[in-house]
PDB file of C-alpha atoms in Angstrom:
ATOM      1  CA  MET L   1      95.492 147.251 103.852  1.00  0.00           C
ATOM      2  CA  SER L   2      92.042 147.549 101.961  1.00  0.00           C
ATOM      3  CA  GLY L   3      93.388 144.969  99.764  1.00  0.00           C
ATOM      4  CA  ASP L   4      94.913 142.738 102.549  1.00  0.00           C
ATOM      5  CA  VAL L   5      94.972 139.080 101.520  1.00  0.00           C
ATOM      6  CA  ARG L   6      93.725 138.241 105.078  1.00  0.00           C
ATOM      7  CA  LEU L   7      90.387 139.942 104.216  1.00  0.00           C
ATOM      8  CA  GLU L   8      90.335 137.853 100.940  1.00  0.00           C
ATOM      9  CA  ARG L   9      90.935 134.758 103.165  1.00  0.00           C
ATOM     10  CA  ALA L  10      88.285 135.709 105.440  1.00  0.00           C
ATOM     11  CA  LEU L  11      85.791 136.045 102.656  1.00  0.00           C
ATOM     12  CA  ALA L  12      86.798 132.588 101.213  1.00  0.00           C
ATOM     13  CA  LEU L  13      86.276 131.097 104.808  1.00  0.00           C
ATOM     14  CA  TYR L  14      82.875 132.711 104.931  1.00  0.00           C
ATOM     15  CA  GLU L  15      81.980 130.979 101.739  1.00  0.00           C
ATOM     16  CA  GLN L  16      83.286 127.712 102.906  1.00  0.00           C
ATOM     17  CA  ALA L  17      81.081 128.126 105.879  1.00  0.00           C
ATOM     18  CA  VAL L  18      77.889 129.084 104.120  1.00  0.00           C
ATOM     19  CA  PHE L  19      78.150 127.393 100.991  1.00  0.00           C
ATOM     20  CA  GLY L  20      80.401 124.499 101.903  1.00  0.00           C
ATOM     21  CA  GLY L  21      78.578 123.784 105.039  1.00  0.00           C
ATOM     22  CA  ASP L  22      81.838 123.930 107.160  1.00  0.00           C
ATOM     23  CA  ALA L  23      81.162 126.006 110.151  1.00  0.00           C
ATOM     24  CA  SER L  24      84.567 125.381 111.742  1.00  0.00           C
ATOM     25  CA  ALA L  25      86.037 127.682 109.026  1.00  0.00           C
ATOM     26  CA  LEU L  26      84.545 130.788 110.981  1.00  0.00           C
ATOM     27  CA  ALA L  27      87.099 130.322 113.724  1.00  0.00           C
ATOM     28  CA  GLU L  28      89.945 130.637 111.421  1.00  0.00           C
ATOM     29  CA  ALA L  29      88.309 133.644 109.762  1.00  0.00           C
ATOM     30  CA  ASP L  30      88.104 135.230 113.125  1.00  0.00           C
ATOM     31  CA  ARG L  31      91.890 134.606 113.636  1.00  0.00           C
ATOM     32  CA  GLU L  32      92.628 136.217 110.126  1.00  0.00           C
ATOM     33  CA  LEU L  33      90.509 139.395 111.023  1.00  0.00           C
ATOM     34  CA  ASP L  34      91.936 139.547 114.528  1.00  0.00           C
ATOM     35  CA  ALA L  35      95.486 139.842 112.757  1.00  0.00           C
ATOM     36  CA  VAL L  36      94.242 142.643 110.565  1.00  0.00           C
ATOM     37  CA  GLU L  37      92.729 144.518 113.471  1.00  0.00           C
ATOM     38  CA  ALA L  38      95.854 144.259 115.455  1.00  0.00           C
ATOM     39  CA  ASP L  39      97.887 145.644 112.611  1.00  0.00           C
ATOM     40  CA  LEU L  40      95.324 148.758 112.552  1.00  0.00           C
ATOM     41  CA  THR L  41      95.910 149.486 116.059  1.00  0.00           C
ATOM     42  CA  THR L  42      99.579 150.271 115.471  1.00  0.00           C
ATOM     43  CA  ARG L  43      99.051 152.594 112.445  1.00  0.00           C
ATOM     44  CA  GLY L  44      97.885 156.221 112.460  1.00  0.00           C
ATOM     45  CA  SER L  45      95.082 157.766 110.493  1.00  0.00           C
ATOM     46  CA  GLY L  46      94.264 158.652 106.933  1.00  0.00           C
ATOM     47  CA  ARG L  47      92.241 157.413 103.941  1.00  0.00           C
ATOM     48  CA  ASP L  48      94.282 154.047 103.739  1.00  0.00           C
ATOM     49  CA  ILE L  49      93.302 153.220 107.297  1.00  0.00           C
ATOM     50  CA  ALA L  50      89.641 154.413 106.857  1.00  0.00           C
ATOM     51  CA  ALA L  51      89.388 152.077 103.811  1.00  0.00           C
ATOM     52  CA  ALA L  52      91.013 149.191 105.935  1.00  0.00           C
ATOM     53  CA  GLU L  53      88.571 149.828 108.759  1.00  0.00           C
ATOM     54  CA  ALA L  54      85.758 149.821 106.507  1.00  0.00           C
ATOM     55  CA  GLY L  55      86.843 146.531 104.909  1.00  0.00           C
ATOM     56  CA  LEU L  56      87.376 144.969 108.212  1.00  0.00           C
ATOM     57  CA  ALA L  57      83.940 145.961 109.521  1.00  0.00           C
ATOM     58  CA  LEU L  58      82.314 144.475 106.471  1.00  0.00           C
ATOM     59  CA  ALA L  59      84.320 141.260 106.819  1.00  0.00           C
ATOM     60  CA  ARG L  60      83.537 141.081 110.565  1.00  0.00           C
ATOM     61  CA  GLY L  61      79.800 141.564 109.840  1.00  0.00           C
ATOM     62  CA  ARG L  62      79.770 138.722 107.279  1.00  0.00           C
ATOM     63  CA  ILE L  63      81.244 136.353 109.806  1.00  0.00           C
ATOM     64  CA  VAL L  64      78.752 137.285 112.530  1.00  0.00           C
ATOM     65  CA  HIS L  65      75.959 136.733 109.942  1.00  0.00           C
ATOM     66  CA  ALA L  66      77.530 133.178 109.009  1.00  0.00           C
ATOM     67  CA  ARG L  67      77.063 132.467 112.797  1.00  0.00           C
ATOM     68  CA  PHE L  68      73.433 133.404 112.685  1.00  0.00           C
ATOM     69  CA  LEU L  69      72.951 131.258 109.969  1.00  0.00           C
ATOM     70  CA  GLU L  70      74.367 128.352 111.837  1.00  0.00           C
ATOM     71  CA  HIS L  71      72.593 129.085 115.447  1.00  0.00           C
ATOM     72  CA  HIS L  72      69.851 131.509 114.380  1.00  0.00           C
ATOM     73  CA  GLU L  73      70.591 133.827 117.374  1.00  0.00           C
ATOM     74  CA  GLU L  74      70.832 137.539 116.491  1.00  0.00           C
ATOM     75  CA  ASP L  75      74.033 139.305 117.356  1.00  0.00           C
ATOM     76  CA  PRO L  76      73.426 143.069 117.765  1.00  0.00           C
ATOM     77  CA  ARG L  77      77.089 143.608 116.428  1.00  0.00           C
ATOM     78  CA  GLU L  78      76.066 142.611 113.026  1.00  0.00           C
ATOM     79  CA  LEU L  79      73.945 145.641 112.039  1.00  0.00           C
ATOM     80  CA  GLU L  80      76.513 147.882 113.738  1.00  0.00           C
ATOM     81  CA  LEU L  81      79.271 146.575 111.581  1.00  0.00           C
ATOM     82  CA  PHE L  82      77.495 146.818 108.437  1.00  0.00           C
ATOM     83  CA  GLU L  83      76.331 150.359 109.053  1.00  0.00           C
ATOM     84  CA  ARG L  84      79.809 151.284 110.097  1.00  0.00           C
ATOM     85  CA  ALA L  85      81.314 149.890 106.806  1.00  0.00           C
ATOM     86  CA  ALA L  86      78.557 151.673 104.685  1.00  0.00           C
ATOM     87  CA  ASP L  87      79.222 154.965 106.560  1.00  0.00           C
ATOM     88  CA  LEU L  88      83.106 154.640 106.037  1.00  0.00           C
ATOM     89  CA  PHE L  89      82.789 153.645 102.487  1.00  0.00           C
ATOM     90  CA  ARG L  90      80.373 156.516 101.907  1.00  0.00           C
ATOM     91  CA  ARG L  91      82.808 159.076 103.437  1.00  0.00           C
ATOM     92  CA  LEU L  92      85.507 157.637 101.240  1.00  0.00           C
ATOM     93  CA  GLY L  93      83.501 158.012  98.028  1.00  0.00           C
ATOM     94  CA  ASP L  94      83.754 154.230  97.556  1.00  0.00           C
ATOM     95  CA  THR L  95      80.375 153.530  95.759  1.00  0.00           C
ATOM     96  CA  ARG L  96      81.410 149.839  95.232  1.00  0.00           C
ATOM     97  CA  GLY L  97      82.191 149.211  98.980  1.00  0.00           C
ATOM     98  CA  GLU L  98      78.973 151.087 100.027  1.00  0.00           C
ATOM     99  CA  GLY L  99      76.751 149.104  97.773  1.00  0.00           C
ATOM    100  CA  GLU L 100      78.181 145.989  99.297  1.00  0.00           C
ATOM    101  CA  ALA L 101      77.717 147.079 102.797  1.00  0.00           C
ATOM    102  CA  LEU L 102      74.142 148.205 102.038  1.00  0.00           C
ATOM    103  CA  PHE L 103      73.435 144.796 100.671  1.00  0.00           C
ATOM    104  CA  TRP L 104      74.274 143.199 104.053  1.00  0.00           C
ATOM    105  CA  ILE L 105      72.256 145.674 105.935  1.00  0.00           C
ATOM    106  CA  GLY L 106      69.406 144.737 103.650  1.00  0.00           C
ATOM    107  CA  CYS L 107      70.217 141.147 104.101  1.00  0.00           C
ATOM    108  CA  PHE L 108      70.303 141.522 108.013  1.00  0.00           C
ATOM    109  CA  HIS L 109      66.880 143.030 108.033  1.00  0.00           C
ATOM    110  CA  GLN L 110      65.405 140.290 105.758  1.00  0.00           C
ATOM    111  CA  VAL L 111      67.032 137.078 106.996  1.00  0.00           C
ATOM    112  CA  VAL L 112      67.663 138.046 110.714  1.00  0.00           C
ATOM    113  CA  ARG L 113      64.791 140.175 111.565  1.00  0.00           C
ATOM    114  CA  HIS L 114      62.206 138.991 108.748  1.00  0.00           C
ATOM    115  CA  ASP L 115      61.526 142.355 107.782  1.00  0.00           C
ATOM    116  CA  ASP L 116      61.248 142.777 104.124  1.00  0.00           C
ATOM    117  CA  GLU L 117      59.938 146.282 104.328  1.00  0.00           C
ATOM    118  CA  ALA L 118      62.979 147.598 106.136  1.00  0.00           C
ATOM    119  CA  ALA L 119      65.331 145.519 103.854  1.00  0.00           C
ATOM    120  CA  GLY L 120      63.874 146.851 100.644  1.00  0.00           C
ATOM    121  CA  PRO L 121      65.417 150.422 100.516  1.00  0.00           C
ATOM    122  CA  ALA L 122      68.866 149.197 101.439  1.00  0.00           C
ATOM    123  CA  LEU L 123      68.585 146.349  98.752  1.00  0.00           C
ATOM    124  CA  ARG L 124      67.438 148.574  95.971  1.00  0.00           C
ATOM    125  CA  ARG L 125      70.187 151.265  96.757  1.00  0.00           C
ATOM    126  CA  SER L 126      72.802 148.328  96.876  1.00  0.00           C
ATOM    127  CA  HIS L 127      71.748 147.188  93.397  1.00  0.00           C
ATOM    128  CA  GLU L 128      71.822 150.745  92.098  1.00  0.00           C
ATOM    129  CA  LEU L 129      75.296 151.589  93.413  1.00  0.00           C
ATOM    130  CA  ALA L 130      76.702 148.008  92.385  1.00  0.00           C
ATOM    131  CA  ALA L 131      75.511 148.525  88.867  1.00  0.00           C
ATOM    132  CA  GLY L 132      77.121 151.930  88.698  1.00  0.00           C
ATOM    133  CA  ALA L 133      80.323 150.308  89.835  1.00  0.00           C
ATOM    134  CA  GLY L 134      80.224 147.395  87.606  1.00  0.00           C
ATOM    135  CA  ASP L 135      79.987 145.002  90.603  1.00  0.00           C
ATOM    136  CA  LYS L 136      78.059 142.084  89.232  1.00  0.00           C
ATOM    137  CA  LEU L 137      78.395 139.828  92.280  1.00  0.00           C
ATOM    138  CA  THR L 138      76.695 142.462  94.620  1.00  0.00           C
ATOM    139  CA  MET L 139      74.075 143.046  91.915  1.00  0.00           C
ATOM    140  CA  SER L 140      73.466 139.360  91.900  1.00  0.00           C
ATOM    141  CA  TYR L 141      73.071 139.407  95.662  1.00  0.00           C
ATOM    142  CA  ALA L 142      70.721 142.360  95.766  1.00  0.00           C
ATOM    143  CA  LEU L 143      68.513 140.847  93.052  1.00  0.00           C
ATOM    144  CA  ARG L 144      68.386 137.536  94.845  1.00  0.00           C
ATOM    145  CA  HIS L 145      67.185 139.014  97.955  1.00  0.00           C
ATOM    146  CA  LEU L 146      64.775 141.478  96.296  1.00  0.00           C
ATOM    147  CA  GLY L 147      63.456 138.484  94.481  1.00  0.00           C
ATOM    148  CA  ILE L 148      62.831 136.618  97.781  1.00  0.00           C
ATOM    149  CA  ALA L 149      60.898 139.498  99.159  1.00  0.00           C
ATOM    150  CA  ASP L 150      58.834 139.441  95.868  1.00  0.00           C
ATOM    151  CA  HIS L 151      58.335 135.744  96.171  1.00  0.00           C
ATOM    152  CA  LYS L 152      56.995 136.155  99.932  1.00  0.00           C
ATOM    153  CA  ALA L 153      54.811 138.792  98.795  1.00  0.00           C
ATOM    154  CA  GLY L 154      53.065 136.754  96.266  1.00  0.00           C
ATOM    155  CA  ARG L 155      54.790 138.604  93.164  1.00  0.00           C
ATOM    156  CA  LEU L 156      55.847 135.468  91.447  1.00  0.00           C
ATOM    157  CA  GLU L 157      56.549 136.841  87.923  1.00  0.00           C
ATOM    158  CA  ALA L 158      58.880 139.592  89.450  1.00  0.00           C
ATOM    159  CA  ALA L 159      60.451 137.249  91.697  1.00  0.00           C
ATOM    160  CA  ARG L 160      61.235 135.004  88.843  1.00  0.00           C
ATOM    161  CA  GLU L 161      62.725 137.806  86.699  1.00  0.00           C
ATOM    162  CA  ARG L 162      64.915 138.867  89.543  1.00  0.00           C
ATOM    163  CA  LEU L 163      66.350 135.508  90.366  1.00  0.00           C
ATOM    164  CA  GLU L 164      66.856 134.723  86.719  1.00  0.00           C
ATOM    165  CA  GLU L 165      68.882 137.811  86.175  1.00  0.00           C
ATOM    166  CA  SER L 166      70.736 136.929  89.354  1.00  0.00           C
ATOM    167  CA  VAL L 167      71.436 133.523  87.814  1.00  0.00           C
ATOM    168  CA  ARG L 168      72.620 135.080  84.549  1.00  0.00           C
ATOM    169  CA  LEU L 169      75.113 137.369  86.506  1.00  0.00           C
ATOM    170  CA  ARG L 170      76.256 134.588  88.548  1.00  0.00           C
ATOM    171  CA  ARG L 171      76.978 132.369  85.585  1.00  0.00           C
ATOM    172  CA  GLU L 172      78.932 135.025  84.020  1.00  0.00           C
ATOM    173  CA  LEU L 173      81.090 135.178  87.159  1.00  0.00           C
ATOM    174  CA  GLY L 174      81.360 131.423  87.369  1.00  0.00           C
ATOM    175  CA  PHE L 175      79.891 131.548  90.846  1.00  0.00           C
ATOM    176  CA  HIS L 176      78.436 128.077  90.764  1.00  0.00           C
ATOM    177  CA  PRO L 177      77.463 127.778  94.494  1.00  0.00           C
ATOM    178  CA  GLY L 178      75.470 130.965  93.938  1.00  0.00           C
ATOM    179  CA  VAL L 179      73.830 129.758  90.808  1.00  0.00           C
ATOM    180  CA  ALA L 180      72.782 126.637  92.578  1.00  0.00           C
ATOM    181  CA  ALA L 181      71.385 128.588  95.481  1.00  0.00           C
ATOM    182  CA  ASN L 182      69.355 130.743  93.010  1.00  0.00           C
ATOM    183  CA  LEU L 183      68.059 127.588  91.127  1.00  0.00           C
ATOM    184  CA  VAL L 184      66.581 126.281  94.426  1.00  0.00           C
ATOM    185  CA  GLY L 185      64.689 129.567  94.807  1.00  0.00           C
ATOM    186  CA  LEU L 186      63.487 129.363  91.112  1.00  0.00           C
ATOM    187  CA  ALA L 187      62.262 125.881  91.837  1.00  0.00           C
ATOM    188  CA  TYR L 188      60.048 127.205  94.671  1.00  0.00           C
ATOM    189  CA  ILE L 189      58.647 129.620  92.267  1.00  0.00           C
ATOM    190  CA  ALA L 190      58.058 127.130  89.483  1.00  0.00           C
ATOM    191  CA  ALA L 191      56.223 125.082  91.993  1.00  0.00           C
ATOM    192  CA  ALA L 192      54.126 127.961  93.199  1.00  0.00           C
ATOM    193  CA  GLU L 193      53.264 128.704  89.514  1.00  0.00           C
ATOM    194  CA  GLY L 194      52.076 124.900  89.109  1.00  0.00           C
ATOM    195  CA  ARG L 195      55.189 124.002  86.891  1.00  0.00           C
ATOM    196  CA  ARG L 196      56.270 120.993  88.828  1.00  0.00           C
ATOM    197  CA  ASP L 197      58.431 119.425  86.080  1.00  0.00           C
ATOM    198  CA  ASP L 198      60.275 122.695  85.710  1.00  0.00           C
ATOM    199  CA  ALA L 199      60.753 122.740  89.412  1.00  0.00           C
ATOM    200  CA  LEU L 200      62.327 119.287  89.437  1.00  0.00           C
ATOM    201  CA  ARG L 201      64.377 119.982  86.453  1.00  0.00           C
ATOM    202  CA  LEU L 202      65.704 123.167  88.217  1.00  0.00           C
ATOM    203  CA  LEU L 203      66.556 121.327  91.477  1.00  0.00           C
ATOM    204  CA  ASP L 204      68.324 118.469  89.297  1.00  0.00           C
ATOM    205  CA  GLU L 205      70.600 121.209  87.898  1.00  0.00           C
ATOM    206  CA  ALA L 206      71.245 122.661  91.313  1.00  0.00           C
ATOM    207  CA  ALA L 207      72.185 119.287  92.763  1.00  0.00           C
ATOM    208  CA  VAL L 208      74.736 118.939  89.965  1.00  0.00           C
ATOM    209  CA  LEU L 209      76.291 122.460  90.441  1.00  0.00           C
ATOM    210  CA  ALA L 210      76.395 122.018  94.122  1.00  0.00           C
ATOM    211  CA  GLU L 211      78.065 118.609  93.904  1.00  0.00           C
ATOM    212  CA  THR L 212      80.553 119.682  91.499  1.00  0.00           C
ATOM    213  CA  SER L 213      81.525 122.992  93.325  1.00  0.00           C
ATOM    214  CA  GLY L 214      81.696 121.380  96.780  1.00  0.00           C
ATOM    215  CA  ALA L 215      78.806 123.363  97.990  1.00  0.00           C
ATOM    216  CA  LEU L 216      77.620 120.840 100.537  1.00  0.00           C
ATOM    217  CA  GLY L 217      75.511 123.598 102.409  1.00  0.00           C
ATOM    218  CA  ILE L 218      73.551 124.354  99.172  1.00  0.00           C
ATOM    219  CA  ALA L 219      73.189 120.556  98.400  1.00  0.00           C
ATOM    220  CA  ARG L 220      71.349 120.210 101.650  1.00  0.00           C
ATOM    221  CA  HIS L 221      68.854 122.772 100.579  1.00  0.00           C
ATOM    222  CA  VAL L 222      68.349 121.092  97.417  1.00  0.00           C
ATOM    223  CA  GLU L 223      67.332 118.038  99.194  1.00  0.00           C
ATOM    224  CA  GLN L 224      65.109 119.998 101.647  1.00  0.00           C
ATOM    225  CA  ALA L 225      63.336 121.384  98.510  1.00  0.00           C
ATOM    226  CA  ARG L 226      62.870 118.118  96.921  1.00  0.00           C
ATOM    227  CA  THR L 227      61.022 116.891 100.141  1.00  0.00           C
ATOM    228  CA  ASN L 228      59.034 120.086 100.368  1.00  0.00           C
ATOM    229  CA  LEU L 229      57.965 120.125  96.694  1.00  0.00           C
TER     230      LEU L 229
END
C-alpha cells in the first residue's frame, strides 16, 4: 500500500492547490486519503502496514500544511503527522521517507511558526538523508528552505548558492513550478544585492515557467514580487 495510487493522487492534488492555486483540490485529496485509511483499518500489522501508515501520515500532513497556506491558521495535527511519519520511516530503515518527513518538520517550524532556528536541524538532516538516497526532489526542497533561512539572516551569498543548487536539481527533474518558485526567491536576493536588472530577468523567466506549467499560485507570487521590487 506504500505505493498506493491514491497517495500519488493526493500528492498531485496538493501540488494543484499549492502551485496551481486551486484550494478546492484539498477536499478531493482528503477523500483519497480517507479511502486509504479505511483500508488500513481492515488489515493487520506488519512492515507493509507500517510503511502505508507512514505514507498516509506524510500525505495527511501535506494537506494540513496546504490549508495553512490558504488560511494561515496553525493546525496542531500538522507537526504530529510529520513526526509520526518520520518515526515510522526511521523504524523501517527507510532513509528516503525519513528525509522527506524531516523536510516537512523543518518546513512546519519555518513557515508555520517562523522559527528558522528550530527548522535548521531537521532541514539539514533532511538534505543529508535525501542526498544519500538520491532523492533530488527532497534535496531541492531542503536547499530552498535553508536558503530562505540564510536570506532572512542576511547571508545573501549562501542563500543564493543554495537556491541556485535547488534550481539546478529542479530543472533536472523537469519540476517547472518549483523552478519558478525558486526564481522568485533568487529575484529577491538579486534585488537585495543591488542587481535590479538580474532580479527583473529572473522574474520574467519565472512568469513564463509559471504560465506554461499552469502554476497560477506561483504566477501570483511573481506579480507580487514585481510590485515589491
